[in-house]
PDB file of C-alpha atoms in Angstrom:
ATOM      1  CA  PRO A 175      18.584 -42.460 -24.512  1.00 82.00           C
ATOM      2  CA  PRO A 176      15.425 -40.743 -25.727  1.00 83.00           C
ATOM      3  CA  GLU A 177      12.968 -39.643 -23.062  1.00 85.00           C
ATOM      4  CA  MET A 178       9.457 -40.970 -23.549  1.00 76.00           C
ATOM      5  CA  PRO A 179       6.725 -39.027 -21.797  1.00 81.00           C
ATOM      6  CA  PRO A 180       4.262 -41.117 -19.793  1.00 82.00           C
ATOM      7  CA  ARG A 181       0.936 -41.899 -21.486  1.00 81.00           C
ATOM      8  CA  ASP A 182      -2.412 -42.932 -20.083  1.00 88.00           C
ATOM      9  CA  VAL A 183      -3.080 -46.391 -21.528  1.00 88.00           C
ATOM     10  CA  ARG A 184      -5.062 -49.457 -20.527  1.00 91.00           C
ATOM     11  CA  VAL A 185      -4.273 -53.138 -20.561  1.00 91.00           C
ATOM     12  CA  HIS A 186      -7.563 -54.987 -21.083  1.00 92.00           C
ATOM     13  CA  GLY A 187      -5.904 -58.390 -21.223  1.00 94.00           C
ATOM     14  CA  LEU A 188      -2.465 -60.019 -21.044  1.00 93.00           C
ATOM     15  CA  GLU A 189      -2.072 -63.740 -21.682  1.00 95.00           C
ATOM     16  CA  LEU A 190       1.111 -65.814 -21.489  1.00 94.00           C
ATOM     17  CA  LEU A 191       0.937 -68.140 -24.508  1.00 95.00           C
ATOM     18  CA  ASP A 192       4.351 -69.804 -24.302  1.00 95.00           C
ATOM     19  CA  TRP A 193       7.463 -69.538 -22.176  1.00 92.00           C
ATOM     20  CA  SER A 194      11.000 -70.933 -22.273  1.00 92.00           C
ATOM     21  CA  TRP A 195      14.208 -69.889 -20.567  1.00 86.00           C
ATOM     22  CA  GLU A 196      14.974 -67.339 -23.291  1.00 87.00           C
ATOM     23  CA  ARG A 197      11.611 -66.396 -24.771  1.00 90.00           C
ATOM     24  CA  ALA A 198       8.065 -65.494 -23.753  1.00 90.00           C
ATOM     25  CA  ARG A 199       5.134 -65.258 -26.135  1.00 93.00           C
ATOM     26  CA  LEU A 200       2.272 -63.005 -25.032  1.00 93.00           C
ATOM     27  CA  ARG A 201      -1.128 -61.915 -26.310  1.00 93.00           C
ATOM     28  CA  LEU A 202      -2.166 -58.386 -25.350  1.00 93.00           C
ATOM     29  CA  LEU A 203      -5.424 -56.468 -25.642  1.00 91.00           C
ATOM     30  CA  VAL A 204      -4.538 -52.831 -25.053  1.00 90.00           C
ATOM     31  CA  SER A 205      -5.902 -49.344 -25.628  1.00 87.00           C
ATOM     32  CA  LYS A 206      -4.620 -47.089 -28.358  1.00 82.00           C
ATOM     33  CA  GLY A 207      -1.288 -45.494 -27.581  1.00 83.00           C
ATOM     34  CA  TYR A 208       0.089 -48.578 -25.842  1.00 88.00           C
ATOM     35  CA  TYR A 209       3.731 -49.126 -26.789  1.00 86.00           C
ATOM     36  CA  VAL A 210       4.306 -52.892 -26.794  1.00 89.00           C
ATOM     37  CA  ARG A 211       8.067 -52.576 -27.170  1.00 88.00           C
ATOM     38  CA  ALA A 212       8.087 -50.743 -23.832  1.00 86.00           C
ATOM     39  CA  LEU A 213       6.556 -53.825 -22.176  1.00 89.00           C
ATOM     40  CA  ALA A 214       9.464 -55.970 -23.403  1.00 90.00           C
ATOM     41  CA  ARG A 215      11.955 -53.385 -22.146  1.00 89.00           C
ATOM     42  CA  ASP A 216      10.210 -53.102 -18.767  1.00 89.00           C
ATOM     43  CA  LEU A 217       9.993 -56.889 -18.325  1.00 90.00           C
ATOM     44  CA  GLY A 218      13.710 -57.146 -19.037  1.00 92.00           C
ATOM     45  CA  ASP A 219      14.484 -54.344 -16.575  1.00 94.00           C
ATOM     46  CA  GLY A 220      12.375 -56.064 -13.912  1.00 94.00           C
ATOM     47  CA  LEU A 221      14.158 -59.367 -14.456  1.00 90.00           C
ATOM     48  CA  GLY A 222      17.594 -57.747 -14.701  1.00 94.00           C
ATOM     49  CA  VAL A 223      18.248 -59.021 -18.217  1.00 91.00           C
ATOM     50  CA  PRO A 224      18.328 -57.423 -21.663  1.00 91.00           C
ATOM     51  CA  ALA A 225      15.024 -57.868 -23.482  1.00 92.00           C
ATOM     52  CA  HIS A 226      13.531 -56.946 -26.844  1.00 91.00           C
ATOM     53  CA  LEU A 227      10.761 -57.957 -29.211  1.00 91.00           C
ATOM     54  CA  SER A 228      11.653 -60.568 -31.775  1.00 91.00           C
ATOM     55  CA  SER A 229       8.289 -60.183 -33.519  1.00 92.00           C
ATOM     56  CA  LEU A 230       5.119 -58.173 -33.226  1.00 91.00           C
ATOM     57  CA  ARG A 231       1.840 -58.897 -34.968  1.00 91.00           C
ATOM     58  CA  ARG A 232      -1.194 -56.644 -34.698  1.00 90.00           C
ATOM     59  CA  THR A 233      -4.292 -58.826 -34.837  1.00 90.00           C
ATOM     60  CA  GLN A 234      -6.842 -56.072 -34.291  1.00 88.00           C
ATOM     61  CA  SER A 235      -7.079 -52.311 -34.626  1.00 84.00           C
ATOM     62  CA  GLY A 236     -10.355 -50.916 -33.336  1.00 81.00           C
ATOM     63  CA  ALA A 237     -13.176 -52.803 -35.050  1.00 85.00           C
ATOM     64  CA  PHE A 238     -10.885 -54.288 -37.714  1.00 88.00           C
ATOM     65  CA  ARG A 239      -9.595 -57.800 -37.084  1.00 89.00           C
ATOM     66  CA  ILE A 240      -6.939 -59.888 -38.816  1.00 91.00           C
ATOM     67  CA  GLU A 241      -9.686 -62.303 -39.910  1.00 89.00           C
ATOM     68  CA  ASP A 242     -11.151 -59.454 -42.017  1.00 85.00           C
ATOM     69  CA  ALA A 243      -7.865 -58.898 -43.850  1.00 89.00           C
ATOM     70  CA  CYS A 244      -6.697 -60.387 -47.128  1.00 88.00           C
ATOM     71  CA  PRO A 245      -3.245 -60.795 -48.657  1.00 88.00           C
ATOM     72  CA  TYR A 246      -1.761 -58.367 -51.145  1.00 91.00           C
ATOM     73  CA  PRO A 247      -2.421 -58.413 -53.992  1.00 93.00           C
ATOM     74  CA  PRO A 248      -6.010 -59.202 -53.045  1.00 91.00           C
ATOM     75  CA  PRO A 249      -7.585 -62.291 -54.591  1.00 91.00           C
ATOM     76  CA  PRO A 250     -10.577 -61.781 -56.928  1.00 91.00           C
ATOM     77  CA  GLU A 251     -12.981 -63.066 -54.259  1.00 90.00           C
ATOM     78  CA  ALA A 252     -11.776 -60.516 -51.654  1.00 89.00           C
ATOM     79  CA  ARG A 253     -14.625 -58.696 -49.902  1.00 85.00           C
ATOM     80  CA  TRP A 254     -14.183 -54.948 -50.051  1.00 87.00           C
ATOM     81  CA  ILE A 255     -15.982 -52.695 -47.606  1.00 88.00           C
ATOM     82  CA  SER A 256     -17.296 -49.259 -48.462  1.00 89.00           C
ATOM     83  CA  VAL A 257     -16.003 -46.075 -46.896  1.00 90.00           C
ATOM     84  CA  ALA A 258     -19.388 -45.809 -45.144  1.00 92.00           C
ATOM     85  CA  GLU A 259     -18.971 -49.259 -43.567  1.00 92.00           C
ATOM     86  CA  ALA A 260     -15.406 -48.432 -42.493  1.00 91.00           C
ATOM     87  CA  VAL A 261     -16.664 -45.222 -40.871  1.00 92.00           C
ATOM     88  CA  ARG A 262     -19.509 -47.051 -39.103  1.00 92.00           C
ATOM     89  CA  ARG A 263     -17.067 -49.638 -37.771  1.00 90.00           C
ATOM     90  CA  SER A 264     -14.357 -47.244 -36.634  1.00 88.00           C
ATOM     91  CA  LEU A 265     -15.875 -43.895 -35.639  1.00 90.00           C
ATOM     92  CA  PRO A 266     -18.776 -42.708 -33.542  1.00 91.00           C
ATOM     93  CA  THR A 267     -21.519 -41.436 -35.845  1.00 92.00           C
ATOM     94  CA  ARG A 268     -24.509 -39.118 -35.958  1.00 93.00           C
ATOM     95  CA  GLU A 269     -27.664 -39.598 -38.014  1.00 95.00           C
ATOM     96  CA  LEU A 270     -28.801 -36.225 -39.378  1.00 96.00           C
ATOM     97  CA  THR A 271     -32.286 -35.020 -40.160  1.00 96.00           C
ATOM     98  CA  ALA A 272     -33.148 -33.847 -43.695  1.00 95.00           C
ATOM     99  CA  GLU A 273     -32.458 -30.270 -42.548  1.00 96.00           C
ATOM    100  CA  GLY A 274     -29.180 -31.421 -40.959  1.00 96.00           C
ATOM    101  CA  ALA A 275     -28.125 -33.122 -44.207  1.00 95.00           C
ATOM    102  CA  LEU A 276     -28.865 -29.909 -46.102  1.00 95.00           C
ATOM    103  CA  ARG A 277     -26.880 -27.835 -43.591  1.00 96.00           C
ATOM    104  CA  PHE A 278     -24.038 -30.382 -43.805  1.00 96.00           C
ATOM    105  CA  GLY A 279     -23.970 -30.032 -47.604  1.00 94.00           C
ATOM    106  CA  GLN A 280     -23.769 -26.254 -47.217  1.00 94.00           C
ATOM    107  CA  GLY A 281     -20.904 -26.521 -44.721  1.00 94.00           C
ATOM    108  CA  LYS A 282     -23.000 -24.990 -41.925  1.00 95.00           C
ATOM    109  CA  ALA A 283     -22.766 -25.868 -38.256  1.00 95.00           C
ATOM    110  CA  ILE A 284     -24.722 -28.942 -37.170  1.00 96.00           C
ATOM    111  CA  ARG A 285     -26.969 -28.116 -34.220  1.00 95.00           C
ATOM    112  CA  PRO A 286     -28.760 -30.536 -31.874  1.00 94.00           C
ATOM    113  CA  GLU A 287     -32.021 -30.047 -33.805  1.00 95.00           C
ATOM    114  CA  ASP A 288     -30.214 -31.218 -36.976  1.00 96.00           C
ATOM    115  CA  GLN A 289     -29.514 -34.621 -35.420  1.00 94.00           C
ATOM    116  CA  LEU A 290     -31.632 -37.600 -34.524  1.00 91.00           C
ATOM    117  CA  LEU A 291     -30.306 -37.715 -30.975  1.00 72.00           C
ATOM    118  CA  GLY A 292     -30.613 -41.059 -29.274  1.00 58.00           C
ATOM    119  CA  GLN A 293     -30.218 -42.708 -32.687  1.00 50.00           C
ATOM    120  CA  ASP A 294     -26.424 -42.709 -32.640  1.00 54.00           C
ATOM    121  CA  LEU A 295     -24.765 -45.674 -34.236  1.00 47.00           C
ATOM    122  CA  HIS A 296     -22.313 -47.338 -31.899  1.00 47.00           C
ATOM    123  CA  LEU A 297     -18.825 -48.656 -32.413  1.00 46.00           C
ATOM    124  CA  ASP A 298     -18.324 -52.383 -32.689  1.00 46.00           C
ATOM    125  CA  THR A 299     -16.153 -52.509 -29.566  1.00 44.00           C
ATOM    126  CA  THR A 300     -16.315 -53.525 -25.928  1.00 45.00           C
ATOM    127  CA  GLU A 301     -17.504 -50.995 -23.349  1.00 45.00           C
ATOM    128  CA  ASP A 302     -13.932 -50.453 -22.151  1.00 46.00           C
ATOM    129  CA  GLN A 303     -12.683 -49.798 -25.681  1.00 44.00           C
ATOM    130  CA  ALA A 304     -15.553 -47.408 -26.407  1.00 44.00           C
ATOM    131  CA  GLU A 305     -14.745 -45.633 -23.153  1.00 44.00           C
ATOM    132  CA  ASP A 306     -11.189 -45.103 -24.432  1.00 44.00           C
ATOM    133  CA  GLN A 307     -12.357 -43.766 -27.809  1.00 43.00           C
ATOM    134  CA  LEU A 308     -15.494 -41.690 -27.400  1.00 45.00           C
ATOM    135  CA  PRO A 309     -14.824 -38.889 -24.906  1.00 45.00           C
ATOM    136  CA  ASP A 310     -12.113 -37.146 -26.917  1.00 58.00           C
ATOM    137  CA  GLU A 311     -12.850 -38.501 -30.400  1.00 71.00           C
ATOM    138  CA  PRO A 312     -12.000 -35.651 -32.795  1.00 88.00           C
ATOM    139  CA  THR A 313     -13.880 -37.111 -35.777  1.00 92.00           C
ATOM    140  CA  TRP A 314     -17.444 -38.403 -36.154  1.00 94.00           C
ATOM    141  CA  GLY A 315     -19.211 -39.832 -39.194  1.00 94.00           C
ATOM    142  CA  ALA A 316     -22.352 -38.096 -40.530  1.00 96.00           C
ATOM    143  CA  PHE A 317     -25.178 -40.103 -42.125  1.00 96.00           C
ATOM    144  CA  HIS A 318     -28.645 -39.348 -43.465  1.00 95.00           C
ATOM    145  CA  GLN A 319     -31.013 -42.228 -44.238  1.00 92.00           C
ATOM    146  CA  GLU A 320     -28.135 -44.724 -44.463  1.00 88.00           C
ATOM    147  CA  ARG A 321     -26.182 -42.432 -46.834  1.00 93.00           C
ATOM    148  CA  PHE A 322     -22.687 -41.424 -45.712  1.00 95.00           C
ATOM    149  CA  LEU A 323     -22.291 -37.640 -45.936  1.00 96.00           C
ATOM    150  CA  GLY A 324     -18.826 -37.102 -44.524  1.00 96.00           C
ATOM    151  CA  LEU A 325     -17.014 -36.284 -41.307  1.00 96.00           C
ATOM    152  CA  LEU A 326     -17.921 -34.043 -38.383  1.00 96.00           C
ATOM    153  CA  GLU A 327     -15.806 -32.416 -35.714  1.00 95.00           C
ATOM    154  CA  PRO A 328     -17.299 -31.618 -32.274  1.00 94.00           C
ATOM    155  CA  THR A 329     -17.291 -28.014 -31.108  1.00 93.00           C
ATOM    156  CA  GLU A 330     -17.040 -26.815 -27.513  1.00 92.00           C
ATOM    157  CA  LEU A 331     -20.859 -26.871 -27.235  1.00 92.00           C
ATOM    158  CA  PRO A 332     -22.495 -30.239 -26.423  1.00 89.00           C
ATOM    159  CA  ASN A 333     -24.047 -31.957 -29.468  1.00 89.00           C
ATOM    160  CA  HIS A 334     -22.795 -29.242 -31.833  1.00 94.00           C
ATOM    161  CA  PHE A 335     -20.524 -30.145 -34.732  1.00 96.00           C
ATOM    162  CA  LYS A 336     -18.821 -28.489 -37.655  1.00 95.00           C
ATOM    163  CA  VAL A 337     -18.223 -30.109 -41.005  1.00 96.00           C
ATOM    164  CA  LYS A 338     -14.710 -31.511 -41.201  1.00 95.00           C
ATOM    165  CA  ARG A 339     -14.927 -33.136 -44.651  1.00 93.00           C
ATOM    166  CA  GLY A 340     -17.790 -33.817 -47.030  1.00 92.00           C
ATOM    167  CA  PHE A 341     -17.835 -36.683 -49.509  1.00 86.00           C
ATOM    168  CA  ALA A 342     -19.601 -36.277 -52.833  1.00 72.00           C
ATOM    169  CA  GLU A 343     -21.447 -39.241 -54.259  1.00 65.00           C
ATOM    170  CA  THR A 344     -20.385 -40.634 -57.604  1.00 52.00           C
ATOM    171  CA  PRO A 345     -23.371 -40.486 -59.980  1.00 50.00           C
ATOM    172  CA  ALA A 346     -24.440 -43.929 -61.211  1.00 49.00           C
ATOM    173  CA  ASP A 347     -23.630 -43.101 -64.853  1.00 46.00           C
ATOM    174  CA  GLU A 348     -20.041 -42.005 -64.092  1.00 48.00           C
ATOM    175  CA  PRO A 349     -17.348 -44.640 -63.643  1.00 47.00           C
ATOM    176  CA  GLU A 350     -15.428 -44.523 -60.385  1.00 49.00           C
ATOM    177  CA  VAL A 351     -11.749 -43.692 -60.726  1.00 43.00           C
TER     178      VAL A 351
END
């Protein structure tokens, strides 16, 4: 059998929804990296019976919930979100000064003086979830006056970033492809 290395994960909630002699239905709220199939295996081992998942449905991933989703192909009335909104909902972000935005556009390092510190936009998550995501988050969103500039990557110095990926705006007179 394959060896799976242990991972640090958190269970924020576990609810028994239904139970019969051969089946249990659970609702879990877990941190990223949690392997739900391992829970089924471990429950079976603990009970001394074979166990497996018969179905698995992800109802939330970070700030994105199943209620926000639409079927494929999407209906004409589907609400699309912008890349900027997706970044704001899923990554920690930094608001840059005018000088910071200029430095970002030139691919230069982003220093503390290039940021409006204390004005960080926060993730739409619980405190526990944010705790799981923020300390080692490798990617941050960069904004200037509500305009999404691109992605930042922290350096070893506190509040210092390097440009990971810039996003050019589409001029109003050019059609988007």
